[in-house]
């Protein structure tokens, strides 16, 4: 993890901020070592946003996540671009098991409280005057990713991002979770990359009218760890996904509102990602 952060700094020396899309580790144990020695110390004071993943709800020290990072959702502006990051909870039903889920912060009440905050944000000048809006989450918005994620997103957003005429139009949704990179083009209605075999439901096709980009992660069909460089200009957004050494470009695309995504160069192979079946221990 430390090497990945250091390489990210090297490949984007003028970055305004760094964002981690969740699942810092498999469970929240030995938080200070995982967060500070492996992630925060190497950044040496650079602006950093942590998006909480479902695995941050698991482990002995899950409460420490909020202690160190504060409220696990929020928004910030860089120039004319508004970034909204959400806390989307677990991808499974709640299990009342010690040290497995933090039940106090993965409840319907938590998501509704987040929804109240989001409504206030959307109606604020901070949002209304933004020329572009980018959503950052751990989860994808697709139903095939997790019905629990989508249920929680619906509680948070109350439809504000979705449909033909959303209250808050989204220009790009960046997420993780699947550990296998792919992107969704709302103009063509197609997925490219390690989710291409997934069927986009009629509900998703009708409601997700913005590009979705899923970054790479360990254990999937990509190169395990990657950094995604995002560059905004007045005409559109450029995204470049690089490996840990920053030498290999896996995907380089250009997004312009209302036009199909332009793949400048890509190593994405269209395939369906299927979770490997674990062998039972004898």
GROMACS .gro file of C-alpha atoms in nm:
model
  282
    1UNK     CA    1   0.000   0.000   0.000
    2UNK     CA    2   0.282   0.241   0.089
    3UNK     CA    3   0.449   0.184  -0.247
    4UNK     CA    4   0.122   0.251  -0.427
    5UNK     CA    5   0.074   0.584  -0.249
    6UNK     CA    6   0.431   0.696  -0.312
    7UNK     CA    7   0.405   0.608  -0.679
    8UNK     CA    8   0.078   0.797  -0.702
    9UNK     CA    9   0.255   1.108  -0.574
   10UNK     CA   10   0.533   1.061  -0.825
   11UNK     CA   11   0.305   1.010  -1.124
   12UNK     CA   12   0.083   1.308  -1.040
   13UNK     CA   13   0.321   1.560  -0.878
   14UNK     CA   14   0.076   1.851  -0.909
   15UNK     CA   15  -0.231   1.670  -0.775
   16UNK     CA   16  -0.478   1.882  -0.577
   17UNK     CA   17  -0.593   1.586  -0.367
   18UNK     CA   18  -0.566   1.209  -0.331
   19UNK     CA   19  -0.869   0.984  -0.279
   20UNK     CA   20  -0.879   0.625  -0.158
   21UNK     CA   21  -1.194   0.440  -0.267
   22UNK     CA   22  -1.230   0.211   0.033
   23UNK     CA   23  -1.130  -0.129   0.170
   24UNK     CA   24  -0.803  -0.018   0.322
   25UNK     CA   25  -0.762  -0.378   0.435
   26UNK     CA   26  -0.974  -0.688   0.486
   27UNK     CA   27  -1.079  -0.575   0.833
   28UNK     CA   28  -1.017  -0.284   1.065
   29UNK     CA   29  -0.762  -0.434   1.302
   30UNK     CA   30  -0.441  -0.257   1.411
   31UNK     CA   31  -0.573   0.068   1.263
   32UNK     CA   32  -0.279   0.292   1.345
   33UNK     CA   33  -0.035   0.068   1.159
   34UNK     CA   34  -0.261   0.024   0.857
   35UNK     CA   35  -0.370   0.386   0.827
   36UNK     CA   36  -0.070   0.587   0.936
   37UNK     CA   37   0.240   0.383   0.856
   38UNK     CA   38   0.104   0.240   0.532
   39UNK     CA   39  -0.107   0.526   0.396
   40UNK     CA   40  -0.112   0.863   0.569
   41UNK     CA   41   0.252   0.906   0.669
   42UNK     CA   42   0.384   0.856   0.312
   43UNK     CA   43   0.150   1.133   0.188
   44UNK     CA   44   0.329   1.374   0.421
   45UNK     CA   45   0.043   1.617   0.462
   46UNK     CA   46  -0.096   1.607   0.108
   47UNK     CA   47  -0.477   1.657   0.089
   48UNK     CA   48  -0.635   1.314   0.130
   49UNK     CA   49  -0.995   1.190   0.126
   50UNK     CA   50  -1.086   0.843   0.252
   51UNK     CA   51  -1.403   0.689   0.111
   52UNK     CA   52  -1.529   0.418   0.346
   53UNK     CA   53  -1.569   0.070   0.197
   54UNK     CA   54  -1.768  -0.225   0.325
   55UNK     CA   55  -1.459  -0.380   0.487
   56UNK     CA   56  -1.418  -0.072   0.706
   57UNK     CA   57  -1.730  -0.198   0.884
   58UNK     CA   58  -1.548  -0.516   0.990
   59UNK     CA   59  -1.290  -0.579   1.260
   60UNK     CA   60  -1.204  -0.497   1.621
   61UNK     CA   61  -1.139  -0.127   1.563
   62UNK     CA   62  -1.412  -0.019   1.320
   63UNK     CA   63  -1.510   0.276   1.539
   64UNK     CA   64  -1.159   0.420   1.505
   65UNK     CA   65  -1.225   0.492   1.138
   66UNK     CA   66  -1.459   0.776   1.232
   67UNK     CA   67  -1.227   0.884   1.512
   68UNK     CA   68  -0.947   0.949   1.265
   69UNK     CA   69  -1.138   1.058   0.955
   70UNK     CA   70  -1.450   1.218   1.104
   71UNK     CA   71  -1.787   1.196   0.931
   72UNK     CA   72  -1.754   0.933   0.655
   73UNK     CA   73  -1.928   1.139   0.386
   74UNK     CA   74  -1.891   1.493   0.258
   75UNK     CA   75  -1.809   1.719  -0.035
   76UNK     CA   76  -1.535   1.951  -0.152
   77UNK     CA   77  -1.480   2.189  -0.443
   78UNK     CA   78  -1.168   2.220  -0.657
   79UNK     CA   79  -1.230   2.516  -0.884
   80UNK     CA   80  -1.562   2.471  -1.063
   81UNK     CA   81  -1.578   2.097  -0.991
   82UNK     CA   82  -1.777   1.960  -0.697
   83UNK     CA   83  -1.676   1.622  -0.555
   84UNK     CA   84  -1.934   1.435  -0.344
   85UNK     CA   85  -1.821   1.129  -0.146
   86UNK     CA   86  -2.073   0.896   0.013
   87UNK     CA   87  -2.069   0.626   0.280
   88UNK     CA   88  -2.256   0.333   0.124
   89UNK     CA   89  -2.229   0.070   0.398
   90UNK     CA   90  -2.208  -0.306   0.370
   91UNK     CA   91  -2.275  -0.522   0.065
   92UNK     CA   92  -2.448  -0.791   0.272
   93UNK     CA   93  -2.736  -0.802   0.521
   94UNK     CA   94  -2.647  -0.709   0.876
   95UNK     CA   95  -2.518  -0.991   1.095
   96UNK     CA   96  -2.524  -0.941   1.470
   97UNK     CA   97  -2.184  -1.090   1.530
   98UNK     CA   98  -1.914  -0.938   1.756
   99UNK     CA   99  -1.640  -0.753   1.563
  100UNK     CA  100  -1.796  -0.830   1.227
  101UNK     CA  101  -2.016  -0.529   1.154
  102UNK     CA  102  -2.043  -0.192   1.320
  103UNK     CA  103  -2.419  -0.200   1.357
  104UNK     CA  104  -2.442   0.154   1.489
  105UNK     CA  105  -2.329   0.306   1.160
  106UNK     CA  106  -2.471   0.062   0.905
  107UNK     CA  107  -2.839   0.125   0.972
  108UNK     CA  108  -3.127   0.276   0.780
  109UNK     CA  109  -3.113   0.573   1.016
  110UNK     CA  110  -2.749   0.636   0.921
  111UNK     CA  111  -2.831   0.643   0.550
  112UNK     CA  112  -3.135   0.867   0.600
  113UNK     CA  113  -2.924   1.113   0.801
  114UNK     CA  114  -2.676   1.114   0.515
  115UNK     CA  115  -2.968   1.180   0.279
  116UNK     CA  116  -3.071   1.489   0.477
  117UNK     CA  117  -2.717   1.622   0.447
  118UNK     CA  118  -2.713   1.550   0.073
  119UNK     CA  119  -3.039   1.740   0.015
  120UNK     CA  120  -2.895   2.045   0.188
  121UNK     CA  121  -2.577   2.019  -0.019
  122UNK     CA  122  -2.766   1.989  -0.349
  123UNK     CA  123  -2.966   2.303  -0.273
  124UNK     CA  124  -2.659   2.501  -0.167
  125UNK     CA  125  -2.462   2.748  -0.379
  126UNK     CA  126  -2.163   2.514  -0.348
  127UNK     CA  127  -2.350   2.263  -0.564
  128UNK     CA  128  -2.564   2.493  -0.779
  129UNK     CA  129  -2.269   2.702  -0.899
  130UNK     CA  130  -2.050   2.398  -0.981
  131UNK     CA  131  -1.999   2.340  -1.353
  132UNK     CA  132  -1.925   1.970  -1.300
  133UNK     CA  133  -2.019   1.716  -1.031
  134UNK     CA  134  -1.826   1.396  -0.962
  135UNK     CA  135  -1.947   1.130  -0.716
  136UNK     CA  136  -1.696   0.916  -0.526
  137UNK     CA  137  -1.814   0.594  -0.359
  138UNK     CA  138  -1.683   0.252  -0.274
  139UNK     CA  139  -1.978   0.078  -0.437
  140UNK     CA  140  -2.096   0.081  -0.795
  141UNK     CA  141  -2.452   0.209  -0.853
  142UNK     CA  142  -2.551  -0.102  -1.051
  143UNK     CA  143  -2.806  -0.348  -0.919
  144UNK     CA  144  -2.587  -0.643  -1.023
  145UNK     CA  145  -2.312  -0.529  -0.788
  146UNK     CA  146  -2.525  -0.556  -0.473
  147UNK     CA  147  -2.894  -0.501  -0.408
  148UNK     CA  148  -2.796  -0.388  -0.058
  149UNK     CA  149  -2.568  -0.116  -0.191
  150UNK     CA  150  -2.840   0.006  -0.426
  151UNK     CA  151  -3.101   0.007  -0.149
  152UNK     CA  152  -2.867   0.216   0.066
  153UNK     CA  153  -2.792   0.451  -0.224
  154UNK     CA  154  -3.165   0.502  -0.275
  155UNK     CA  155  -3.204   0.593   0.092
  156UNK     CA  156  -2.917   0.842   0.065
  157UNK     CA  157  -2.994   1.003  -0.270
  158UNK     CA  158  -3.375   0.980  -0.289
  159UNK     CA  159  -3.331   0.974  -0.667
  160UNK     CA  160  -3.137   1.304  -0.678
  161UNK     CA  161  -2.865   1.163  -0.908
  162UNK     CA  162  -3.075   0.926  -1.116
  163UNK     CA  163  -3.314   0.942  -1.411
  164UNK     CA  164  -3.364   1.167  -1.712
  165UNK     CA  165  -3.396   1.495  -1.520
  166UNK     CA  166  -3.215   1.453  -1.186
  167UNK     CA  167  -3.213   1.730  -0.928
  168UNK     CA  168  -2.832   1.702  -0.922
  169UNK     CA  169  -2.689   1.596  -1.263
  170UNK     CA  170  -2.375   1.381  -1.229
  171UNK     CA  171  -2.089   1.405  -1.479
  172UNK     CA  172  -1.894   1.102  -1.353
  173UNK     CA  173  -1.922   0.830  -1.086
  174UNK     CA  174  -1.592   0.679  -0.967
  175UNK     CA  175  -1.591   0.370  -0.745
  176UNK     CA  176  -1.418   0.043  -0.656
  177UNK     CA  177  -1.539  -0.269  -0.471
  178UNK     CA  178  -1.535  -0.524  -0.756
  179UNK     CA  179  -1.149  -0.539  -0.773
  180UNK     CA  180  -1.184  -0.570  -1.151
  181UNK     CA  181  -1.181  -0.252  -1.360
  182UNK     CA  182  -1.452  -0.154  -1.606
  183UNK     CA  183  -1.636   0.152  -1.729
  184UNK     CA  184  -1.996   0.219  -1.829
  185UNK     CA  185  -2.082   0.451  -2.117
  186UNK     CA  186  -2.437   0.590  -2.079
  187UNK     CA  187  -2.443   0.711  -2.440
  188UNK     CA  188  -2.383   0.366  -2.591
  189UNK     CA  189  -2.528   0.176  -2.295
  190UNK     CA  190  -2.226  -0.056  -2.295
  191UNK     CA  191  -1.980  -0.174  -2.031
  192UNK     CA  192  -1.615  -0.219  -2.129
  193UNK     CA  193  -1.363  -0.413  -1.925
  194UNK     CA  194  -1.407  -0.681  -1.662
  195UNK     CA  195  -1.781  -0.628  -1.630
  196UNK     CA  196  -1.874  -0.646  -1.996
  197UNK     CA  197  -2.059  -0.974  -1.956
  198UNK     CA  198  -2.284  -0.827  -1.689
  199UNK     CA  199  -2.635  -0.743  -1.797
  200UNK     CA  200  -2.738  -0.385  -1.731
  201UNK     CA  201  -3.092  -0.407  -1.600
  202UNK     CA  202  -3.375  -0.200  -1.744
  203UNK     CA  203  -3.384  -0.008  -1.417
  204UNK     CA  204  -3.014   0.079  -1.439
  205UNK     CA  205  -3.034   0.169  -1.808
  206UNK     CA  206  -3.323   0.403  -1.735
  207UNK     CA  207  -3.173   0.567  -1.428
  208UNK     CA  208  -2.792   0.573  -1.466
  209UNK     CA  209  -2.736   0.852  -1.717
  210UNK     CA  210  -2.376   0.926  -1.623
  211UNK     CA  211  -2.043   0.748  -1.692
  212UNK     CA  212  -1.934   0.501  -1.423
  213UNK     CA  213  -1.567   0.414  -1.378
  214UNK     CA  214  -1.457   0.122  -1.157
  215UNK     CA  215  -1.093   0.131  -1.048
  216UNK     CA  216  -0.872  -0.175  -1.012
  217UNK     CA  217  -0.802  -0.364  -0.689
  218UNK     CA  218  -0.626  -0.673  -0.552
  219UNK     CA  219  -0.754  -1.018  -0.644
  220UNK     CA  220  -0.957  -0.932  -0.953
  221UNK     CA  221  -0.894  -0.942  -1.327
  222UNK     CA  222  -0.674  -0.632  -1.342
  223UNK     CA  223  -0.316  -0.567  -1.227
  224UNK     CA  224  -0.413  -0.568  -0.857
  225UNK     CA  225  -0.323  -0.211  -0.762
  226UNK     CA  226  -0.358   0.102  -0.970
  227UNK     CA  227  -0.380   0.479  -0.948
  228UNK     CA  228  -0.639   0.673  -1.144
  229UNK     CA  229  -0.542   1.021  -1.257
  230UNK     CA  230  -0.833   1.257  -1.315
  231UNK     CA  231  -0.785   1.584  -1.505
  232UNK     CA  232  -1.067   1.837  -1.549
  233UNK     CA  233  -1.068   2.106  -1.816
  234UNK     CA  234  -1.340   2.332  -1.954
  235UNK     CA  235  -1.447   2.081  -2.222
  236UNK     CA  236  -1.440   1.750  -2.037
  237UNK     CA  237  -1.259   1.496  -1.821
  238UNK     CA  238  -0.948   1.289  -1.892
  239UNK     CA  239  -0.891   0.967  -1.695
  240UNK     CA  240  -0.567   0.770  -1.696
  241UNK     CA  241  -0.531   0.441  -1.506
  242UNK     CA  242  -0.172   0.339  -1.433
  243UNK     CA  243  -0.012   0.049  -1.250
  244UNK     CA  244   0.194   0.084  -0.933
  245UNK     CA  245   0.516   0.165  -1.116
  246UNK     CA  246   0.336   0.433  -1.321
  247UNK     CA  247   0.499   0.300  -1.638
  248UNK     CA  248   0.206   0.099  -1.769
  249UNK     CA  249  -0.112   0.274  -1.882
  250UNK     CA  250  -0.406   0.032  -1.865
  251UNK     CA  251  -0.672   0.278  -1.973
  252UNK     CA  252  -0.667   0.634  -2.107
  253UNK     CA  253  -1.005   0.786  -2.189
  254UNK     CA  254  -1.174   1.115  -2.258
  255UNK     CA  255  -1.524   1.199  -2.133
  256UNK     CA  256  -1.725   1.482  -2.288
  257UNK     CA  257  -2.083   1.531  -2.177
  258UNK     CA  258  -2.337   1.387  -2.422
  259UNK     CA  259  -2.075   1.208  -2.635
  260UNK     CA  260  -1.956   0.845  -2.630
  261UNK     CA  261  -1.648   0.786  -2.416
  262UNK     CA  262  -1.333   0.812  -2.629
  263UNK     CA  263  -1.072   0.542  -2.560
  264UNK     CA  264  -0.739   0.705  -2.644
  265UNK     CA  265  -0.555   0.386  -2.548
  266UNK     CA  266  -0.666   0.086  -2.348
  267UNK     CA  267  -0.569  -0.262  -2.234
  268UNK     CA  268  -0.922  -0.337  -2.116
  269UNK     CA  269  -1.040  -0.678  -2.229
  270UNK     CA  270  -1.416  -0.718  -2.241
  271UNK     CA  271  -1.502  -1.010  -2.017
  272UNK     CA  272  -1.736  -1.101  -1.736
  273UNK     CA  273  -1.584  -1.104  -1.392
  274UNK     CA  274  -1.684  -1.412  -1.193
  275UNK     CA  275  -1.575  -1.451  -0.832
  276UNK     CA  276  -1.351  -1.763  -0.800
  277UNK     CA  277  -1.509  -2.050  -0.610
  278UNK     CA  278  -1.320  -2.117  -0.289
  279UNK     CA  279  -1.224  -2.479  -0.229
  280UNK     CA  280  -1.358  -2.625   0.091
  281UNK     CA  281  -1.098  -2.723   0.348
  282UNK     CA  282  -1.085  -3.092   0.423
   0.00000   0.00000   0.00000
